[in-house]
Coordinates of C-alpha atoms in Angstrom, one line a residue:
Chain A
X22 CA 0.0 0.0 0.0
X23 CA 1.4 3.1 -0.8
X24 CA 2.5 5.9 1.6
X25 CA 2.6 9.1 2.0
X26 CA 6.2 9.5 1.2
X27 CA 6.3 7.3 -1.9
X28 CA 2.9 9.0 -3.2
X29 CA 3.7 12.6 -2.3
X30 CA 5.1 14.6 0.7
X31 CA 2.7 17.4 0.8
X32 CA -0.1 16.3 -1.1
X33 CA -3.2 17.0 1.2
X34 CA -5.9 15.2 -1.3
X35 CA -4.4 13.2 -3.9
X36 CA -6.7 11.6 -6.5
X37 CA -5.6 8.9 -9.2
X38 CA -7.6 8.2 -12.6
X39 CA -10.9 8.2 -10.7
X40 CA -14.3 7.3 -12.6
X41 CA -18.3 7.4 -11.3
X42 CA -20.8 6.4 -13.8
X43 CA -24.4 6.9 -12.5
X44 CA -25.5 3.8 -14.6
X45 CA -25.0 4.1 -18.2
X46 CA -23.9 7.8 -17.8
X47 CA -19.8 8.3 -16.5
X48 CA -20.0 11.4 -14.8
X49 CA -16.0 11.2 -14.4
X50 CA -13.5 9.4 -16.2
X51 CA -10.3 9.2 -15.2
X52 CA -9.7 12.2 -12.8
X53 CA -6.6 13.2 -11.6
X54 CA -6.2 15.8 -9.0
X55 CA -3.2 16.8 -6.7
X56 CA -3.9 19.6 -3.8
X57 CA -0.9 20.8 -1.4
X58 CA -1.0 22.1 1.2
X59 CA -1.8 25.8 1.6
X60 CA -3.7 25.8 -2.2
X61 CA -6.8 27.5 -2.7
X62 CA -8.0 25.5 -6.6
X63 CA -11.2 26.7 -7.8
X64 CA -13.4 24.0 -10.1
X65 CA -15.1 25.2 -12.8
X66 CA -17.4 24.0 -15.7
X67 CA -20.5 23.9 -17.0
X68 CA -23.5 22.4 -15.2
X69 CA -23.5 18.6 -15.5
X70 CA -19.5 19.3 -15.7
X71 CA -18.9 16.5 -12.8
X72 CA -17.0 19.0 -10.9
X73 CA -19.4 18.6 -7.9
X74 CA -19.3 14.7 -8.5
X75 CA -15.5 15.0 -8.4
X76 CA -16.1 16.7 -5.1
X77 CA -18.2 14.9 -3.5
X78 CA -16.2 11.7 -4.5
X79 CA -12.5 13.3 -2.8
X80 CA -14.9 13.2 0.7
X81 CA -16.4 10.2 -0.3
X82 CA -19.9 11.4 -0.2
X83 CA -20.0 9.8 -3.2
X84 CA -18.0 6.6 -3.9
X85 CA -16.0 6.2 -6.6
X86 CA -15.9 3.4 -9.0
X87 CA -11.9 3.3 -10.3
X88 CA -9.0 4.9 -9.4
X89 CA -8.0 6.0 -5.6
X90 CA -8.4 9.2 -3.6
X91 CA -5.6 9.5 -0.5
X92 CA -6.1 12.0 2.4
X93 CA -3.1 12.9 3.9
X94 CA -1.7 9.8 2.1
X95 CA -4.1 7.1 3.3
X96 CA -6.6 5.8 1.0
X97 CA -9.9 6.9 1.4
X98 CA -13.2 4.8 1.5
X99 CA -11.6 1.4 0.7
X100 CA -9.2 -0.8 2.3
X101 CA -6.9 -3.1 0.7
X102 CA -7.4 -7.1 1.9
X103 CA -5.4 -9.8 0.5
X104 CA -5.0 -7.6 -2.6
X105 CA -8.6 -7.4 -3.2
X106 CA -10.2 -4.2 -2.8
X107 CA -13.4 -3.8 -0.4
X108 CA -15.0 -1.1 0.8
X109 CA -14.0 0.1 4.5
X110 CA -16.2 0.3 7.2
X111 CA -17.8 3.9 8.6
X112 CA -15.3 4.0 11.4
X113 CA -12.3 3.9 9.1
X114 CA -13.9 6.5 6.3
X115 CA -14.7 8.7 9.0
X116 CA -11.1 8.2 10.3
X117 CA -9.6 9.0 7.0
X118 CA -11.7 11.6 6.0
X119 CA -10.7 13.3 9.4
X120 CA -8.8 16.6 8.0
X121 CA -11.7 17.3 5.3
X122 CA -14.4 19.3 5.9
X123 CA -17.0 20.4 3.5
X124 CA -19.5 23.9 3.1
X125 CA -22.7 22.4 0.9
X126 CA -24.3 24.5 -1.7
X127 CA -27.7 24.6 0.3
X128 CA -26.0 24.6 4.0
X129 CA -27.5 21.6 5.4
X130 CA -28.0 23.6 8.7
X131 CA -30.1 21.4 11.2
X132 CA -33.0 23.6 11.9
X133 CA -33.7 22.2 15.0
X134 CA -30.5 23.7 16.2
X135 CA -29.3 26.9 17.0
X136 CA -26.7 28.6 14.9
X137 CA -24.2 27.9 18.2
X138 CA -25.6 24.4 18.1
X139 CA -25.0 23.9 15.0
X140 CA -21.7 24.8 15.5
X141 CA -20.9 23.3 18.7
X142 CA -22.6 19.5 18.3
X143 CA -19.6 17.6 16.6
X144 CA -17.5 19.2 18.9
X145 CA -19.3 17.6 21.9
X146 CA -20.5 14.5 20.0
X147 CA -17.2 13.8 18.1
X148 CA -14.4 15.9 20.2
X149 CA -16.4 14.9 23.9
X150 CA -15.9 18.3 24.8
X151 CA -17.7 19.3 27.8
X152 CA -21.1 21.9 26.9
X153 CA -19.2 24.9 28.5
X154 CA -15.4 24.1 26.3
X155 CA -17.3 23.6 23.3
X156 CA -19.7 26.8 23.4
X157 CA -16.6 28.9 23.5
X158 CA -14.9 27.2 21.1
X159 CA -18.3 27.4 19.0
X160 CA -18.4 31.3 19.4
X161 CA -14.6 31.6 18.6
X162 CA -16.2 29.9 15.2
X163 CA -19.2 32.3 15.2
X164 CA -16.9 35.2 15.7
X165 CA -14.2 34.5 12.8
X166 CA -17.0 34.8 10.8
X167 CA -18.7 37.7 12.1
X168 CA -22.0 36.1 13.5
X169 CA -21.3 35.8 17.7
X170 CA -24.6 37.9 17.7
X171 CA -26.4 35.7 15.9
X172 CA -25.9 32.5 18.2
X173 CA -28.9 32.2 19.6
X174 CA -30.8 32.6 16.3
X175 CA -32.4 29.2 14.8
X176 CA -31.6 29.0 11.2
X177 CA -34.8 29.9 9.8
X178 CA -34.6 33.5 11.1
X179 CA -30.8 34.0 9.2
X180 CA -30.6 35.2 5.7
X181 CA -28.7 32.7 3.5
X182 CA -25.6 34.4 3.9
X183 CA -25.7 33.9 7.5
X184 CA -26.7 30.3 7.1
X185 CA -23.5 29.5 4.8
X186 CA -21.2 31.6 7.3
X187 CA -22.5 29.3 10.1
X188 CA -21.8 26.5 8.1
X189 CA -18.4 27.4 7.1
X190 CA -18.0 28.4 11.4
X191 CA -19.4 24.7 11.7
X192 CA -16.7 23.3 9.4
X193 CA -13.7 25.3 10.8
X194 CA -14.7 24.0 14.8
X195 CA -13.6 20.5 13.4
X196 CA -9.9 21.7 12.4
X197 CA -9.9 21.2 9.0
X198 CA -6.6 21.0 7.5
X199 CA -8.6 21.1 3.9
X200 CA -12.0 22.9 3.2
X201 CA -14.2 21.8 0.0
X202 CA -17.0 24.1 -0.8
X203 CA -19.7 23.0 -3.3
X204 CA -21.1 26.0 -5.0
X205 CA -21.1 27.9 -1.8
X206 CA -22.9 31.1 -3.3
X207 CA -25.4 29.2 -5.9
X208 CA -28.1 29.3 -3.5
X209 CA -27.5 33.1 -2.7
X210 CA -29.4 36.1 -3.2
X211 CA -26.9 38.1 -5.1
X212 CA -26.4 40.9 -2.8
X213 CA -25.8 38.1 -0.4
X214 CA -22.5 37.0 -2.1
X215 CA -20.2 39.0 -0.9
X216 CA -20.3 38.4 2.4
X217 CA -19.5 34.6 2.2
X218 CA -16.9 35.4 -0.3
X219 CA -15.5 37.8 2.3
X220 CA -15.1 35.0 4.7
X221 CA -13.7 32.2 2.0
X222 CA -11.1 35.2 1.0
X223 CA -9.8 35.5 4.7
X224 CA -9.6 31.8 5.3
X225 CA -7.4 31.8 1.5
X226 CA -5.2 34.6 3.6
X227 CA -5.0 32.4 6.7
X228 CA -3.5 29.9 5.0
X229 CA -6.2 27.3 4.8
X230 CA -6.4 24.7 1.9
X231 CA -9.4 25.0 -0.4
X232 CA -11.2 23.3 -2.9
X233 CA -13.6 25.4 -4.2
X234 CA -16.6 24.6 -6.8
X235 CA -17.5 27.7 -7.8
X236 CA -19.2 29.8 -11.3
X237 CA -17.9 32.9 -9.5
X238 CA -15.2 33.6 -12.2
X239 CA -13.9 37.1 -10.3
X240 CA -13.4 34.7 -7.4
X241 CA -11.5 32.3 -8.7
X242 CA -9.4 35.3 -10.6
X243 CA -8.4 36.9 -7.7
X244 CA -8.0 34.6 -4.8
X245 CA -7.0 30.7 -6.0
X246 CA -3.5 29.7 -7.3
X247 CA -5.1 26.9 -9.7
X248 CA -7.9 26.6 -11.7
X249 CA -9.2 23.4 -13.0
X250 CA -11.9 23.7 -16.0
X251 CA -14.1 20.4 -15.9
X252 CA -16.1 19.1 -19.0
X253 CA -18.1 16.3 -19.6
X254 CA -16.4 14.5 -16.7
X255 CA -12.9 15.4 -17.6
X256 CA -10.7 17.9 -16.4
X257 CA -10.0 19.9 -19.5
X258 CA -7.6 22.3 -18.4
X259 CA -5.8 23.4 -15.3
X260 CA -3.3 26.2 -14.4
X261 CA -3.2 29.1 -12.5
X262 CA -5.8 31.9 -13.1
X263 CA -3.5 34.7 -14.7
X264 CA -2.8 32.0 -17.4
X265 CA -6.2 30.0 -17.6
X266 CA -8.4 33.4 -18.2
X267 CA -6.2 35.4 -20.5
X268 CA -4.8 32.3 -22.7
X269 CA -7.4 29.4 -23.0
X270 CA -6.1 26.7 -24.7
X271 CA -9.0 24.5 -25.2
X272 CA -12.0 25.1 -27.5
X273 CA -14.3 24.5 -24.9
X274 CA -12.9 26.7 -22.1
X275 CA -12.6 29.6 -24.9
X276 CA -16.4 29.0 -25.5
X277 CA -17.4 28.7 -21.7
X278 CA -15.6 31.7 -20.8
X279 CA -17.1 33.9 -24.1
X280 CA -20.6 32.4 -23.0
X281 CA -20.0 33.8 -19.3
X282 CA -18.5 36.9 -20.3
X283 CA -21.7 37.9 -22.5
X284 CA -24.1 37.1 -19.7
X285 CA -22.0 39.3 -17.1
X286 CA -21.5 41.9 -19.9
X287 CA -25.6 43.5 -20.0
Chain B
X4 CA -88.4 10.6 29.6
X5 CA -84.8 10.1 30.0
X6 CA -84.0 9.4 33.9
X7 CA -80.1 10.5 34.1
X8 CA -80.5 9.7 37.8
X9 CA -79.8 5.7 37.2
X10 CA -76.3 6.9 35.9
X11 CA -75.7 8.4 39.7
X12 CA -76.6 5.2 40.8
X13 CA -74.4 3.1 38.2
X14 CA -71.3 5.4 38.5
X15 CA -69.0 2.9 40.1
X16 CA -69.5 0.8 37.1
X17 CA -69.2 4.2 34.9
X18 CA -66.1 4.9 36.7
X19 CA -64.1 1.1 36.5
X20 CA -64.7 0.9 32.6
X21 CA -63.4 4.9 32.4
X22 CA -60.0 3.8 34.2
X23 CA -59.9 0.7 32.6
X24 CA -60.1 2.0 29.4
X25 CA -57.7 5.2 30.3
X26 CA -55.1 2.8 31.7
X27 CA -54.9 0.2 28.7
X28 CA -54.9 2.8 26.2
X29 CA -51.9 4.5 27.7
X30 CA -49.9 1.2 28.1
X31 CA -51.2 0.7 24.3
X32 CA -50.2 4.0 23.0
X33 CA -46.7 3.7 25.1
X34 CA -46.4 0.3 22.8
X35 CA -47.8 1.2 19.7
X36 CA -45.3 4.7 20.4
X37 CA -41.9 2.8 20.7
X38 CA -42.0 0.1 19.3
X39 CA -43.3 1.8 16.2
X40 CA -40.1 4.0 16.3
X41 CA -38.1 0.9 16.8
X42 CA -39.2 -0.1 13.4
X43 CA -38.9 2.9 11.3
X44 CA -35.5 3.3 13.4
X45 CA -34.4 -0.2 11.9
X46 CA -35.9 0.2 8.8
X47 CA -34.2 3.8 8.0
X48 CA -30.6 2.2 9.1
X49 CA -30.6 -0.6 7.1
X50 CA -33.4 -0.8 4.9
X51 CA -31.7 -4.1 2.9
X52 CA -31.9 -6.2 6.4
X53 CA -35.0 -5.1 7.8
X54 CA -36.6 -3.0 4.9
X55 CA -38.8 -6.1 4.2
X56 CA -39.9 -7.2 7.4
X57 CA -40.9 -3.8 8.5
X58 CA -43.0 -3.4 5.4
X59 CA -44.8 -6.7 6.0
X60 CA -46.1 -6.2 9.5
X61 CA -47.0 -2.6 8.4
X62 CA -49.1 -4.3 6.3
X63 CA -50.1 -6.6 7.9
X64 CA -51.3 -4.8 10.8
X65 CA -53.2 -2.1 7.7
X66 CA -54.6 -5.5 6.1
X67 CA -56.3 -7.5 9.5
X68 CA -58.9 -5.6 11.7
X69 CA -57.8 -4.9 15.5
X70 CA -60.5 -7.3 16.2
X71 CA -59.5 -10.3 14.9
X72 CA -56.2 -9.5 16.7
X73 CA -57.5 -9.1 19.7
X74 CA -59.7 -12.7 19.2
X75 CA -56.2 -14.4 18.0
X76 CA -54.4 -12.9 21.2
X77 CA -57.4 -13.8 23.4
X78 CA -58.5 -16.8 22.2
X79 CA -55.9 -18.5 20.0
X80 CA -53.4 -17.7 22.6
X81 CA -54.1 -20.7 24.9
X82 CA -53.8 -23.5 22.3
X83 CA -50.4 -22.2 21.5
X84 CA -49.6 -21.8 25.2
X85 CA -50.0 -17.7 25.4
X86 CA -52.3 -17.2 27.9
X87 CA -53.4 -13.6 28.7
X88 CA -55.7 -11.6 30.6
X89 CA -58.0 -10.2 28.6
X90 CA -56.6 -6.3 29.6
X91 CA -52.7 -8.0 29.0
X92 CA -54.4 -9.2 25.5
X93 CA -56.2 -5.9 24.7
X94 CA -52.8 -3.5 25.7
X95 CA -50.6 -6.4 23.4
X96 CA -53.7 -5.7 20.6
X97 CA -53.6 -2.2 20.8
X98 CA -49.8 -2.1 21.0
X99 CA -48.9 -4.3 18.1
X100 CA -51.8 -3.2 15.7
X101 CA -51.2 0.8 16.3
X102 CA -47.3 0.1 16.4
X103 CA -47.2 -0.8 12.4
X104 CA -49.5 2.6 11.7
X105 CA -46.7 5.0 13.7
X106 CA -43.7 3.0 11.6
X107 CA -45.2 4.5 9.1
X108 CA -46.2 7.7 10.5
X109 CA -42.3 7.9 12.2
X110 CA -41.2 7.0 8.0
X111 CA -42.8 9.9 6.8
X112 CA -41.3 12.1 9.2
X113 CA -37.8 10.7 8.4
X114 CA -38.1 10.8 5.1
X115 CA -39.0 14.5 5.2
X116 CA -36.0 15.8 6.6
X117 CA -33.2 16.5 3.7
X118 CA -30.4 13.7 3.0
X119 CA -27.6 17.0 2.7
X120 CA -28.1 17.1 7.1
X121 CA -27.0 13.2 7.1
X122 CA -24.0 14.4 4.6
X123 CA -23.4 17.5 6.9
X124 CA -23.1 15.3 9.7
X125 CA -21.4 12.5 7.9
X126 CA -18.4 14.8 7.2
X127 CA -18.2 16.2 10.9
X128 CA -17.8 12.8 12.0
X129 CA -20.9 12.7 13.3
X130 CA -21.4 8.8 14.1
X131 CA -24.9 7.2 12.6
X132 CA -26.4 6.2 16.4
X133 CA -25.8 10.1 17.1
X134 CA -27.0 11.5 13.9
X135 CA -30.6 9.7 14.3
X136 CA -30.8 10.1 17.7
X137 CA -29.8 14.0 18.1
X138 CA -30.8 15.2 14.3
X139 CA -33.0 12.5 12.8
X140 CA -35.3 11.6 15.9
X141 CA -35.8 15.4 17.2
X142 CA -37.3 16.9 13.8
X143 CA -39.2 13.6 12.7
X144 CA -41.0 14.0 16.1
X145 CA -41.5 17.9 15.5
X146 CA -43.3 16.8 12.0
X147 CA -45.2 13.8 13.3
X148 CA -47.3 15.7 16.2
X149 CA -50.1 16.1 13.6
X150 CA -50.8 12.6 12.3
X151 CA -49.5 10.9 15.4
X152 CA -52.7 12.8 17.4
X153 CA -54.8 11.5 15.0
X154 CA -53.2 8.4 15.5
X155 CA -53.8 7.7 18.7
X156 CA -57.1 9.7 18.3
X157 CA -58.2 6.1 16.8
X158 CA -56.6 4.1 19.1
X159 CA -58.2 5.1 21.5
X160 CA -61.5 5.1 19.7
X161 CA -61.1 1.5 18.3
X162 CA -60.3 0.3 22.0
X163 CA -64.0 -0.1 22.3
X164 CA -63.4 -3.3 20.7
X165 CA -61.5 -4.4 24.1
X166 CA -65.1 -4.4 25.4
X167 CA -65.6 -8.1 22.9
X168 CA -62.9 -9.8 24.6
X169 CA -64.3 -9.4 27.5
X170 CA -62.5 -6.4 29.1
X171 CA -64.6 -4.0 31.8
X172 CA -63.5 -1.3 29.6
X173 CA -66.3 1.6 29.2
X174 CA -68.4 0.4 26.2
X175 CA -68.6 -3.0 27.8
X176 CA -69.7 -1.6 31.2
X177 CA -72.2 1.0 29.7
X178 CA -73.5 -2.4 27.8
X179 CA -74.2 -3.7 31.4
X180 CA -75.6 -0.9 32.8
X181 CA -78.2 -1.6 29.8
X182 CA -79.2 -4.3 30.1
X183 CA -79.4 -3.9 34.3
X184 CA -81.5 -0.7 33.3
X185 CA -83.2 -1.5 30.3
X186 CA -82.3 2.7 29.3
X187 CA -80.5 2.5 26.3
X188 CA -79.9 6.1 25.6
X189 CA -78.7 7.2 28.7
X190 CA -75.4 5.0 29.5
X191 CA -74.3 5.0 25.8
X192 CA -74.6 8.9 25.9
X193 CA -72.8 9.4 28.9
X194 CA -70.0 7.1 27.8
X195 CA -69.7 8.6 24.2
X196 CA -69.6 12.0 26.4
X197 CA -66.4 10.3 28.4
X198 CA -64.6 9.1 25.2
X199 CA -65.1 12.6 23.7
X200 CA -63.5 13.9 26.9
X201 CA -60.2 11.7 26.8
X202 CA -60.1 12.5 22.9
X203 CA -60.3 16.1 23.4
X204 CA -57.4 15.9 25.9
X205 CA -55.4 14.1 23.5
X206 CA -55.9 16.3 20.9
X207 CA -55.5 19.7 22.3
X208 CA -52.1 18.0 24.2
X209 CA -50.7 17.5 20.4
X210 CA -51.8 20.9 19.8
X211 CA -49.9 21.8 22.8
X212 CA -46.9 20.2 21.9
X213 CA -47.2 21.1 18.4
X214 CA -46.8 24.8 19.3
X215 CA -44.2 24.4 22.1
X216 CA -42.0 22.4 19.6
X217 CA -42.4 25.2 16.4
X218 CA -41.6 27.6 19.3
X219 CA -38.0 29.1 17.9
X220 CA -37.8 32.4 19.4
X221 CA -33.7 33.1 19.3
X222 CA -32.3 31.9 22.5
X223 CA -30.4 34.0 25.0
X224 CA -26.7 33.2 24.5
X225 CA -24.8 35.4 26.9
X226 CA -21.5 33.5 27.6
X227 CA -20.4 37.2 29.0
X228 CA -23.8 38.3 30.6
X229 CA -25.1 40.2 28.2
X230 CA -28.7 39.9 27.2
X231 CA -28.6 42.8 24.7
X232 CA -27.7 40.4 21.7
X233 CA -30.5 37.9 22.5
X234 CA -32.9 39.9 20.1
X235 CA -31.0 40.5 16.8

């Protein structure tokens, strides 16, 4: 099995010629991908790209057919036995998938829970801190991004905005060592943008690792080092944004970029 | 015409089958309640193992009328060595048969709560046991209040069948007060008048409830003492 140091030193998320087919259509084929530490890689694409499949498959939301995704150098939803390859139990996926935490398009707060709660309940359940250790560490959360007033608030009394910031607090209590958003700002009201965007570019500046799926094009301009173009389950093109933008290779990244340039030009 | 006095003189009787009936009830609900969520529990967490089993009794217990239960618990219980008081066999009737209506009632609240809060959970580390018992169990509950009144509603109105299997419950009493009294109207009114009253209870309790658990006023969170921020 490999390790860490034969694969690579300071790859965070490391994924090999991975595939998905959702029966008779292959959503991915063959996906490489390589994140180090420190990165900040925006995904983008077309809808029906696979760029949220690819996604979803590095946290193993979604299990991939072919190919192998490491965290931190350990493989990540399957174990190797006797050569064969079988899928690991929930223990072990949860183990490996540890230093990944992931901001959902549509939040996935728990209503039921306060925007503290929400915040604080894998740190009790899944830390065992006591309710006193893991409110201030929740409001720490709450406060990096700018909603400690707001604690008490249920969900359904935030603006979307706030709900994504408390589910990027919610993500950061866990100590991520890699964040992966899924269209974080799809779901947004436009004026509501911003301010999740604001937060995204201060974790960039703190250093945090980021996979980000994203159609906010100015975004991934100014604050990722890589951008990956996805098309019809394959990663096109990938480079870093000065180059990607300005000098398209590809066709299909010339069109895609021409097509969102007219729509954000009226 | 109608002489209400003979119910003064009948009220011990009045009063047995009203307690009788209260107290198997409950002990039925408080079956029919958990081990209901048992199911759905099992069935939601691995619906390849259990999936099909919990389907069948559902219907099962949809398909066969409470009474015929009750007769096989009662009856057919002695020849295969089960033998049970008739109020054991009418809680175990009312138990089993409304337990495979709130597996369903408990499914429909689970499946109504989005997948992406599992996933949220999922990638905190969130363990499955904690994930249906602190976010699956709280907000199915919050959505069943509704139908799960009405639920019980008819359990409690189909417990009259108790009274066939030979159970002092209130229908069966008021049916001895009859035919002590020869008055029809009178003991069957003032026993419809007493299952009304338990009914009513029940229902405005799930209205209760119903508006206690939608209640989500922002919560004082003051970790420094100050209650200014509790309104925002």
């Amino acid at each position: 099995m490999p390790t860490a140091d034969t694969i690579a030193p300071r790859a965070i998320v490391e994924a090999h010629g991975i595939s998905k087919r959702f029966g008779d259509l292959e959503v991915l084929s063959d996906i490489d991908f390589r994140l180090d530490s420190s990165e900040v890689v925006c995904v983008i694409g077309p809808s029906g790209s696979g760029k949220s499949t690819l996604l979803r498959c590095l946290a193993f939301l979604e299990p991939y057919d072919n190919g192998s995704v490491y965290i931190d150098g350990q493989l990540l939803g399957y174990d190797q036995r006797g050569g064969m390859r079988v899928r690991a139990g929930e223990r072990r996926i949860d183990e490996v998938r540890a230093p990944v935490g992931m901001v959902f398009q549509h939040f996935h707060l728990w209503p039921h829970r306060t925007a503290l709660e929400n915040v604080t309940e894998a740190l009790r359940l899944v830390n065992g801190l006591s309710r006193r250790d893991a409110e201030a560490e929740g409001m720490a959360m709450l406060e990096r991004v700018g909603l400690a007033e707001r604690a008490g608030h249920f969900p359904e009394s935030l603006s979307g905005g706030q709900k994504q910031r408390v589910a990027i607090a919610r993500a950061l209590a866990m100590k991520p060592r890699v964040m992966l958003f899924d269209e974080p700002t799809s779901a947004l009201d436009p004026e509501l943008v911003g301010e999740v965007l604001d937060v995204m570019k201060q974790l960039a500046a703190d250093g945090m690792t980021m996979v980000i799926v994203t159609h906010e094009m100015g975004f991934a301009a100014n604050v990722s080092n890589r951008v990956v173009f996805m098309d019809q389950g394959q990663v096109v093109e990938s480079g870093p944004p000065s180059i990607l933008f300005r000098q398209p290779r590809s066709a299909r990244l010339k069109q895609f970029l021409n097509t969102w340039r007219e729509r954000h030009i009226d | 015409m109608f002489d209400f006095a003979l119910l003064w003189e009948a009220r011990e009787l009045i009063l047995q089958g009203l307690w009788n009936t209260v107290w198997i009830c409950f002990l039925g609900c408080l079956v029919a309640l958990s081990l209901g969520l048992v199911l759905a529990a099992l069935r939601l967490s691995n619906p390849r193992l259990f999936g099909y089993p919990v389907a069948c009794y559902v219907e099962l217990c949809r398909g066969t009328p409470l009474l015929v239960l009750l007769f096989l618990l009662y009856y057919g219980g002695p020849s295969i060595g089960i033998r049970l008081d008739a109020e054991i066999a009418g809680v175990t009737g009312i138990g089993l048969y409304g337990a495979g209506y709130f597996a369903e009632i408990y499914r429909g609240g689970f499946k109504s709560i989005p997948k992406g809060q599992l996933e949220a959970a999922r990638m905190l580390g969130i363990s499955r046991w904690h994930a249906l018992t602190r976010i699956q169990i709280p907000q199915m509950l919050r959505l069943i209040v509704p139908p799960g009144t009405n639920q019980l509603i008819i359990l409690v109105k189909e417990s009259a069948l108790i009274s066939i299997i030979s159970v002092d419950d209130l229908t069966k009493n008021a049916t001895t007060i009859v035919n002590q009294t020869f008055s029809v109207i009178e003991p069957y009114l003032a026993v419809a008048l007493l299952y009304w009253m338990i009914i009513e209870l029940i229902a405005r309790g799930g209205y209760a409830l119903e508006k206690r658990l939608a209640n989500r006023q922002p919560r004082h969170v003051t970790p420094k003492g100050d209650p200014a921020h509790a309104h925002g």
